Amino acid sequence: MELHVPARPAPFRFRPRAAALLVIDMQGDFLLPGGFGEALGNDVGELQRTIAPTRAVLDAARAAGLLVVHTREGHRPDLSDCPPAKRAHGRSGLRIGEPGPRGRILVRGEAGWDIVPELAPGPGEPVIDKPGKGAFHATDLEAVLRNHGIEALFVAGVTTEVCVQSTVREANDRGFRCLVLADCVASYFPEYHRVTLDMIAAQGGIAGSVGTSADVIAALA
Ligand code: TIU
């Protein structure tokens, strides 16, 4: 069965059995007040608007039997998987591994590293722990998707121009077709969000397609 979703630059077609929902880095350190993102001076309100529509598409994907995959950005407690350049990034007191308002910043197992409760992974849903921005870098995401016969990805998560864009480009190079859900992705910088979605869909969908959660939910109903 092939379904179609309205999208930029053209309708996005998919077979439910070969489609997955990929939810990227919906972690407290990025989304919640008192987290790493806010400590960096960002307005987390921009990101919080993604939680409700992502929850709605998550419910629809689960009901339709789609594979749901979650990612978390974070590092080993000894930071042995964190490149020195990434570790040195940012102001002192706000670097990866340092104590933040929700525990050590972007360290696996800390409170801020957890996925927000509304979007908690369900039983059996793969969770990919990633040390980088792209979800394919140094992870088994590609193996998980290929072993499930996945060819199309619905993409939600944060932030649009950082981990979402990196992941979509990595996916595109590996032959996966991505539909980025505009209302389920966000940036601390609205302009970067808008321009990133334009870039993805430009040149006939050079990196992917852009749609909405409502249209995916309608297609899956
Ligand atoms: N997940 C993700 O996007 N990680 C970031 O570091 N994003 C920023 O916008 N900084």
PDB file of C-alpha atoms in Angstrom, residues 8-207:
ATOM      1  CA  ARG A   8       7.179  20.708  -0.352  1.00  0.00           C
ATOM      2  CA  PRO A   9       8.428  20.476  -3.070  1.00  0.00           C
ATOM      3  CA  ALA A  10       6.114  17.599  -4.075  1.00  0.00           C
ATOM      4  CA  PRO A  11       3.781  15.067  -2.402  1.00  0.00           C
ATOM      5  CA  PHE A  12       5.716  12.585  -0.277  1.00  0.00           C
ATOM      6  CA  ARG A  13       4.919   8.955  -0.966  1.00  0.00           C
ATOM      7  CA  PHE A  14       5.562   6.127   1.446  1.00  0.00           C
ATOM      8  CA  ARG A  15       4.626   2.578   2.289  1.00  0.00           C
ATOM      9  CA  PRO A  16       3.747   2.357   5.997  1.00  0.00           C
ATOM     10  CA  ARG A  17       5.683  -0.890   6.393  1.00  0.00           C
ATOM     11  CA  ALA A  18       8.806   0.812   5.030  1.00  0.00           C
ATOM     12  CA  ALA A  19       8.402   4.099   6.916  1.00  0.00           C
ATOM     13  CA  ALA A  20       9.641   5.095  10.363  1.00  0.00           C
ATOM     14  CA  LEU A  21       9.154   8.062  12.656  1.00  0.00           C
ATOM     15  CA  LEU A  22      12.514   9.428  13.807  1.00  0.00           C
ATOM     16  CA  VAL A  23      12.339  11.664  16.896  1.00  0.00           C
ATOM     17  CA  ILE A  24      15.604  13.530  17.389  1.00  0.00           C
ATOM     18  CA  ASP A  25      17.010  14.699  20.741  1.00  0.00           C
ATOM     19  CA  MET A  26      13.773  15.727  22.484  1.00  0.00           C
ATOM     20  CA  GLN A  27      15.751  16.018  25.694  1.00  0.00           C
ATOM     21  CA  GLY A  28      15.263  18.200  28.734  1.00  0.00           C
ATOM     22  CA  ASP A  29      18.623  19.878  28.262  1.00  0.00           C
ATOM     23  CA  PHE A  30      17.381  21.327  24.977  1.00  0.00           C
ATOM     24  CA  LEU A  31      13.667  21.819  25.663  1.00  0.00           C
ATOM     25  CA  LEU A  32      13.051  22.587  29.317  1.00  0.00           C
ATOM     26  CA  PRO A  33      13.437  25.687  31.442  1.00  0.00           C
ATOM     27  CA  GLY A  34      16.547  25.330  33.592  1.00  0.00           C
ATOM     28  CA  GLY A  35      18.223  23.114  30.995  1.00  0.00           C
ATOM     29  CA  PHE A  36      21.442  23.474  29.025  1.00  0.00           C
ATOM     30  CA  GLY A  37      19.771  25.285  26.120  1.00  0.00           C
ATOM     31  CA  GLU A  38      18.278  27.932  28.349  1.00  0.00           C
ATOM     32  CA  ALA A  39      21.530  28.285  30.301  1.00  0.00           C
ATOM     33  CA  LEU A  40      23.181  29.171  26.999  1.00  0.00           C
ATOM     34  CA  GLY A  41      20.803  32.125  26.771  1.00  0.00           C
ATOM     35  CA  ASN A  42      18.287  30.561  24.424  1.00  0.00           C
ATOM     36  CA  ASP A  43      14.492  30.886  24.505  1.00  0.00           C
ATOM     37  CA  VAL A  44      13.305  27.324  25.041  1.00  0.00           C
ATOM     38  CA  GLY A  45       9.720  28.409  24.327  1.00  0.00           C
ATOM     39  CA  GLU A  46      10.572  28.192  20.643  1.00  0.00           C
ATOM     40  CA  LEU A  47      11.284  24.481  21.101  1.00  0.00           C
ATOM     41  CA  GLN A  48       8.423  23.620  23.422  1.00  0.00           C
ATOM     42  CA  ARG A  49       5.823  24.187  20.717  1.00  0.00           C
ATOM     43  CA  THR A  50       7.051  20.961  19.097  1.00  0.00           C
ATOM     44  CA  ILE A  51       6.078  18.717  22.004  1.00  0.00           C
ATOM     45  CA  ALA A  52       2.300  18.548  21.420  1.00  0.00           C
ATOM     46  CA  PRO A  53       2.374  17.913  17.645  1.00  0.00           C
ATOM     47  CA  THR A  54       5.211  15.414  18.038  1.00  0.00           C
ATOM     48  CA  ARG A  55       3.163  13.582  20.652  1.00  0.00           C
ATOM     49  CA  ALA A  56       0.214  13.522  18.246  1.00  0.00           C
ATOM     50  CA  VAL A  57       2.264  12.097  15.368  1.00  0.00           C
ATOM     51  CA  LEU A  58       3.927   9.643  17.764  1.00  0.00           C
ATOM     52  CA  ASP A  59       0.496   8.361  18.812  1.00  0.00           C
ATOM     53  CA  ALA A  60      -0.578   8.044  15.166  1.00  0.00           C
ATOM     54  CA  ALA A  61       2.633   6.252  14.169  1.00  0.00           C
ATOM     55  CA  ARG A  62       2.270   3.805  17.060  1.00  0.00           C
ATOM     56  CA  ALA A  63      -1.375   3.162  16.215  1.00  0.00           C
ATOM     57  CA  ALA A  64      -0.461   2.514  12.578  1.00  0.00           C
ATOM     58  CA  GLY A  65       2.329   0.129  13.564  1.00  0.00           C
ATOM     59  CA  LEU A  66       5.176   2.237  12.180  1.00  0.00           C
ATOM     60  CA  LEU A  67       8.671   1.777  13.520  1.00  0.00           C
ATOM     61  CA  VAL A  68       9.449   4.610  15.955  1.00  0.00           C
ATOM     62  CA  VAL A  69      13.104   5.451  16.634  1.00  0.00           C
ATOM     63  CA  HIS A  70      14.320   7.986  19.206  1.00  0.00           C
ATOM     64  CA  THR A  71      17.724   9.599  19.501  1.00  0.00           C
ATOM     65  CA  ARG A  72      19.515  11.222  22.424  1.00  0.00           C
ATOM     66  CA  GLU A  73      22.597  13.389  22.151  1.00  0.00           C
ATOM     67  CA  GLY A  74      24.994  12.660  24.987  1.00  0.00           C
ATOM     68  CA  HIS A  75      28.367  11.401  26.045  1.00  0.00           C
ATOM     69  CA  ARG A  76      29.889   8.761  28.261  1.00  0.00           C
ATOM     70  CA  PRO A  77      30.475  10.007  31.822  1.00  0.00           C
ATOM     71  CA  ASP A  78      34.238   9.928  31.233  1.00  0.00           C
ATOM     72  CA  LEU A  79      33.709  11.960  28.012  1.00  0.00           C
ATOM     73  CA  SER A  80      35.960   9.535  26.130  1.00  0.00           C
ATOM     74  CA  ASP A  81      33.584   9.743  23.142  1.00  0.00           C
ATOM     75  CA  CYS A  82      33.527  13.546  23.094  1.00  0.00           C
ATOM     76  CA  PRO A  83      35.992  15.151  20.705  1.00  0.00           C
ATOM     77  CA  PRO A  84      38.231  17.720  22.415  1.00  0.00           C
ATOM     78  CA  ALA A  85      36.963  20.432  20.070  1.00  0.00           C
ATOM     79  CA  LYS A  86      33.354  19.748  21.108  1.00  0.00           C
ATOM     80  CA  ARG A  87      34.392  19.673  24.759  1.00  0.00           C
ATOM     81  CA  ALA A  88      36.154  23.011  24.473  1.00  0.00           C
ATOM     82  CA  HIS A  89      33.142  24.613  22.810  1.00  0.00           C
ATOM     83  CA  GLY A  90      31.259  27.295  24.714  1.00  0.00           C
ATOM     84  CA  ARG A  91      31.841  29.338  27.804  1.00  0.00           C
ATOM     85  CA  SER A  92      33.419  27.839  30.910  1.00  0.00           C
ATOM     86  CA  GLY A  93      30.664  26.590  33.220  1.00  0.00           C
ATOM     87  CA  LEU A  94      28.465  25.708  30.252  1.00  0.00           C
ATOM     88  CA  ARG A  95      30.562  23.035  28.576  1.00  0.00           C
ATOM     89  CA  ILE A  96      29.719  19.393  28.007  1.00  0.00           C
ATOM     90  CA  GLY A  97      30.343  17.384  31.151  1.00  0.00           C
ATOM     91  CA  GLU A  98      30.237  20.370  33.473  1.00  0.00           C
ATOM     92  CA  PRO A  99      27.577  20.526  36.184  1.00  0.00           C
ATOM     93  CA  GLY A 100      24.466  22.212  34.806  1.00  0.00           C
ATOM     94  CA  PRO A 101      21.033  22.942  36.204  1.00  0.00           C
ATOM     95  CA  ARG A 102      19.827  19.427  35.285  1.00  0.00           C
ATOM     96  CA  GLY A 103      22.981  17.489  36.058  1.00  0.00           C
ATOM     97  CA  ARG A 104      26.173  17.175  34.030  1.00  0.00           C
ATOM     98  CA  ILE A 105      25.550  18.754  30.638  1.00  0.00           C
ATOM     99  CA  LEU A 106      24.803  16.245  27.864  1.00  0.00           C
ATOM    100  CA  VAL A 107      26.137  13.298  29.838  1.00  0.00           C
ATOM    101  CA  ARG A 108      24.311   9.986  29.542  1.00  0.00           C
ATOM    102  CA  GLY A 109      22.228   9.118  32.594  1.00  0.00           C
ATOM    103  CA  GLU A 110      21.895  12.697  33.845  1.00  0.00           C
ATOM    104  CA  ALA A 111      18.449  14.272  34.342  1.00  0.00           C
ATOM    105  CA  GLY A 112      18.826  16.819  31.538  1.00  0.00           C
ATOM    106  CA  TRP A 113      19.801  14.127  29.061  1.00  0.00           C
ATOM    107  CA  ASP A 114      16.459  12.346  29.463  1.00  0.00           C
ATOM    108  CA  ILE A 115      13.800  12.610  26.791  1.00  0.00           C
ATOM    109  CA  VAL A 116      10.905  14.801  27.978  1.00  0.00           C
ATOM    110  CA  PRO A 117       8.163  12.692  29.633  1.00  0.00           C
ATOM    111  CA  GLU A 118       5.501  13.434  27.000  1.00  0.00           C
ATOM    112  CA  LEU A 119       7.708  11.846  24.328  1.00  0.00           C
ATOM    113  CA  ALA A 120       9.236   9.020  26.361  1.00  0.00           C
ATOM    114  CA  PRO A 121      10.208   6.013  24.224  1.00  0.00           C
ATOM    115  CA  GLY A 122       7.679   3.190  24.315  1.00  0.00           C
ATOM    116  CA  PRO A 123       8.463  -0.479  24.972  1.00  0.00           C
ATOM    117  CA  GLY A 124      10.549  -1.949  22.167  1.00  0.00           C
ATOM    118  CA  GLU A 125      11.174   1.376  20.413  1.00  0.00           C
ATOM    119  CA  PRO A 126      14.861   1.674  19.537  1.00  0.00           C
ATOM    120  CA  VAL A 127      16.713   4.512  21.250  1.00  0.00           C
ATOM    121  CA  ILE A 128      19.917   5.623  19.553  1.00  0.00           C
ATOM    122  CA  ASP A 129      22.529   7.249  21.777  1.00  0.00           C
ATOM    123  CA  LYS A 130      24.558   9.551  19.592  1.00  0.00           C
ATOM    124  CA  PRO A 131      27.710  11.475  20.395  1.00  0.00           C
ATOM    125  CA  GLY A 132      27.407  13.830  17.442  1.00  0.00           C
ATOM    126  CA  LYS A 133      24.917  16.013  15.681  1.00  0.00           C
ATOM    127  CA  GLY A 134      24.040  13.645  12.880  1.00  0.00           C
ATOM    128  CA  ALA A 135      22.236  10.552  14.176  1.00  0.00           C
ATOM    129  CA  PHE A 136      24.136   8.236  11.810  1.00  0.00           C
ATOM    130  CA  HIS A 137      27.590   9.273  13.001  1.00  0.00           C
ATOM    131  CA  ALA A 138      29.106   6.627  15.306  1.00  0.00           C
ATOM    132  CA  THR A 139      25.744   4.874  15.877  1.00  0.00           C
ATOM    133  CA  ASP A 140      23.926   1.780  14.621  1.00  0.00           C
ATOM    134  CA  LEU A 141      20.951   3.781  13.299  1.00  0.00           C
ATOM    135  CA  GLU A 142      21.583   2.760   9.679  1.00  0.00           C
ATOM    136  CA  ALA A 143      21.680  -0.933  10.625  1.00  0.00           C
ATOM    137  CA  VAL A 144      18.466  -0.622  12.649  1.00  0.00           C
ATOM    138  CA  LEU A 145      16.648   1.069   9.762  1.00  0.00           C
ATOM    139  CA  ARG A 146      17.936  -1.332   7.101  1.00  0.00           C
ATOM    140  CA  ASN A 147      17.121  -4.379   9.224  1.00  0.00           C
ATOM    141  CA  HIS A 148      13.537  -3.122   9.466  1.00  0.00           C
ATOM    142  CA  GLY A 149      13.353  -2.529   5.693  1.00  0.00           C
ATOM    143  CA  ILE A 150      12.890   1.215   6.150  1.00  0.00           C
ATOM    144  CA  GLU A 151      13.152   3.533   3.142  1.00  0.00           C
ATOM    145  CA  ALA A 152      11.255   6.655   4.289  1.00  0.00           C
ATOM    146  CA  LEU A 153      11.591   8.703   7.466  1.00  0.00           C
ATOM    147  CA  PHE A 154       9.238  11.166   9.118  1.00  0.00           C
ATOM    148  CA  VAL A 155      11.497  13.471  11.078  1.00  0.00           C
ATOM    149  CA  ALA A 156      10.685  15.363  14.290  1.00  0.00           C
ATOM    150  CA  GLY A 157      13.007  16.876  16.875  1.00  0.00           C
ATOM    151  CA  VAL A 158      15.417  19.617  17.752  1.00  0.00           C
ATOM    152  CA  THR A 159      17.121  21.706  16.643  1.00  0.00           C
ATOM    153  CA  THR A 160      16.146  22.274  13.032  1.00  0.00           C
ATOM    154  CA  GLU A 161      19.455  23.584  11.751  1.00  0.00           C
ATOM    155  CA  VAL A 162      21.731  21.484  13.969  1.00  0.00           C
ATOM    156  CA  CYS A 163      20.892  17.860  14.721  1.00  0.00           C
ATOM    157  CA  VAL A 164      17.814  17.635  12.488  1.00  0.00           C
ATOM    158  CA  GLN A 165      19.538  19.043   9.419  1.00  0.00           C
ATOM    159  CA  SER A 166      22.721  17.006   9.965  1.00  0.00           C
ATOM    160  CA  THR A 167      20.664  13.831  10.315  1.00  0.00           C
ATOM    161  CA  VAL A 168      18.497  14.522   7.276  1.00  0.00           C
ATOM    162  CA  ARG A 169      21.565  15.084   5.128  1.00  0.00           C
ATOM    163  CA  GLU A 170      23.200  11.912   6.423  1.00  0.00           C
ATOM    164  CA  ALA A 171      19.981  10.011   5.728  1.00  0.00           C
ATOM    165  CA  ASN A 172      19.735  11.429   2.223  1.00  0.00           C
ATOM    166  CA  ASP A 173      23.287  10.338   1.400  1.00  0.00           C
ATOM    167  CA  ARG A 174      22.376   6.823   2.560  1.00  0.00           C
ATOM    168  CA  GLY A 175      19.338   6.638   0.303  1.00  0.00           C
ATOM    169  CA  PHE A 176      16.605   7.242   2.881  1.00  0.00           C
ATOM    170  CA  ARG A 177      13.892   9.709   1.880  1.00  0.00           C
ATOM    171  CA  CYS A 178      12.983  12.183   4.650  1.00  0.00           C
ATOM    172  CA  LEU A 179       9.832  14.167   5.290  1.00  0.00           C
ATOM    173  CA  VAL A 180      10.672  16.825   7.874  1.00  0.00           C
ATOM    174  CA  LEU A 181       7.586  17.771   9.902  1.00  0.00           C
ATOM    175  CA  ALA A 182       7.773  21.565  10.104  1.00  0.00           C
ATOM    176  CA  ASP A 183       5.639  21.857  13.243  1.00  0.00           C
ATOM    177  CA  CYS A 184       7.577  19.073  15.021  1.00  0.00           C
ATOM    178  CA  VAL A 185      11.021  20.631  14.551  1.00  0.00           C
ATOM    179  CA  ALA A 186      12.273  23.929  15.967  1.00  0.00           C
ATOM    180  CA  SER A 187      15.283  26.104  16.551  1.00  0.00           C
ATOM    181  CA  TYR A 188      16.210  28.655  19.181  1.00  0.00           C
ATOM    182  CA  PHE A 189      16.513  30.947  16.156  1.00  0.00           C
ATOM    183  CA  PRO A 190      13.254  31.169  14.144  1.00  0.00           C
ATOM    184  CA  GLU A 191      15.085  32.508  11.109  1.00  0.00           C
ATOM    185  CA  TYR A 192      17.448  29.502  11.025  1.00  0.00           C
ATOM    186  CA  HIS A 193      14.438  27.190  11.347  1.00  0.00           C
ATOM    187  CA  ARG A 194      12.679  28.757   8.394  1.00  0.00           C
ATOM    188  CA  VAL A 195      15.745  28.922   6.174  1.00  0.00           C
ATOM    189  CA  THR A 196      16.780  25.345   7.011  1.00  0.00           C
ATOM    190  CA  LEU A 197      13.398  24.021   5.913  1.00  0.00           C
ATOM    191  CA  ASP A 198      13.710  26.080   2.724  1.00  0.00           C
ATOM    192  CA  MET A 199      17.195  24.634   2.099  1.00  0.00           C
ATOM    193  CA  ILE A 200      16.051  21.051   2.582  1.00  0.00           C
ATOM    194  CA  ALA A 201      13.190  21.416   0.095  1.00  0.00           C
ATOM    195  CA  ALA A 202      15.114  23.598  -2.402  1.00  0.00           C
ATOM    196  CA  GLN A 203      16.347  22.326  -5.766  1.00  0.00           C
ATOM    197  CA  GLY A 204      13.535  19.830  -6.063  1.00  0.00           C
ATOM    198  CA  GLY A 205      14.033  18.497  -2.531  1.00  0.00           C
ATOM    199  CA  ILE A 206      17.834  18.337  -2.574  1.00  0.00           C
ATOM    200  CA  ALA A 207      17.964  16.953   0.981  1.00  0.00           C
TER     201      ALA A 207
END
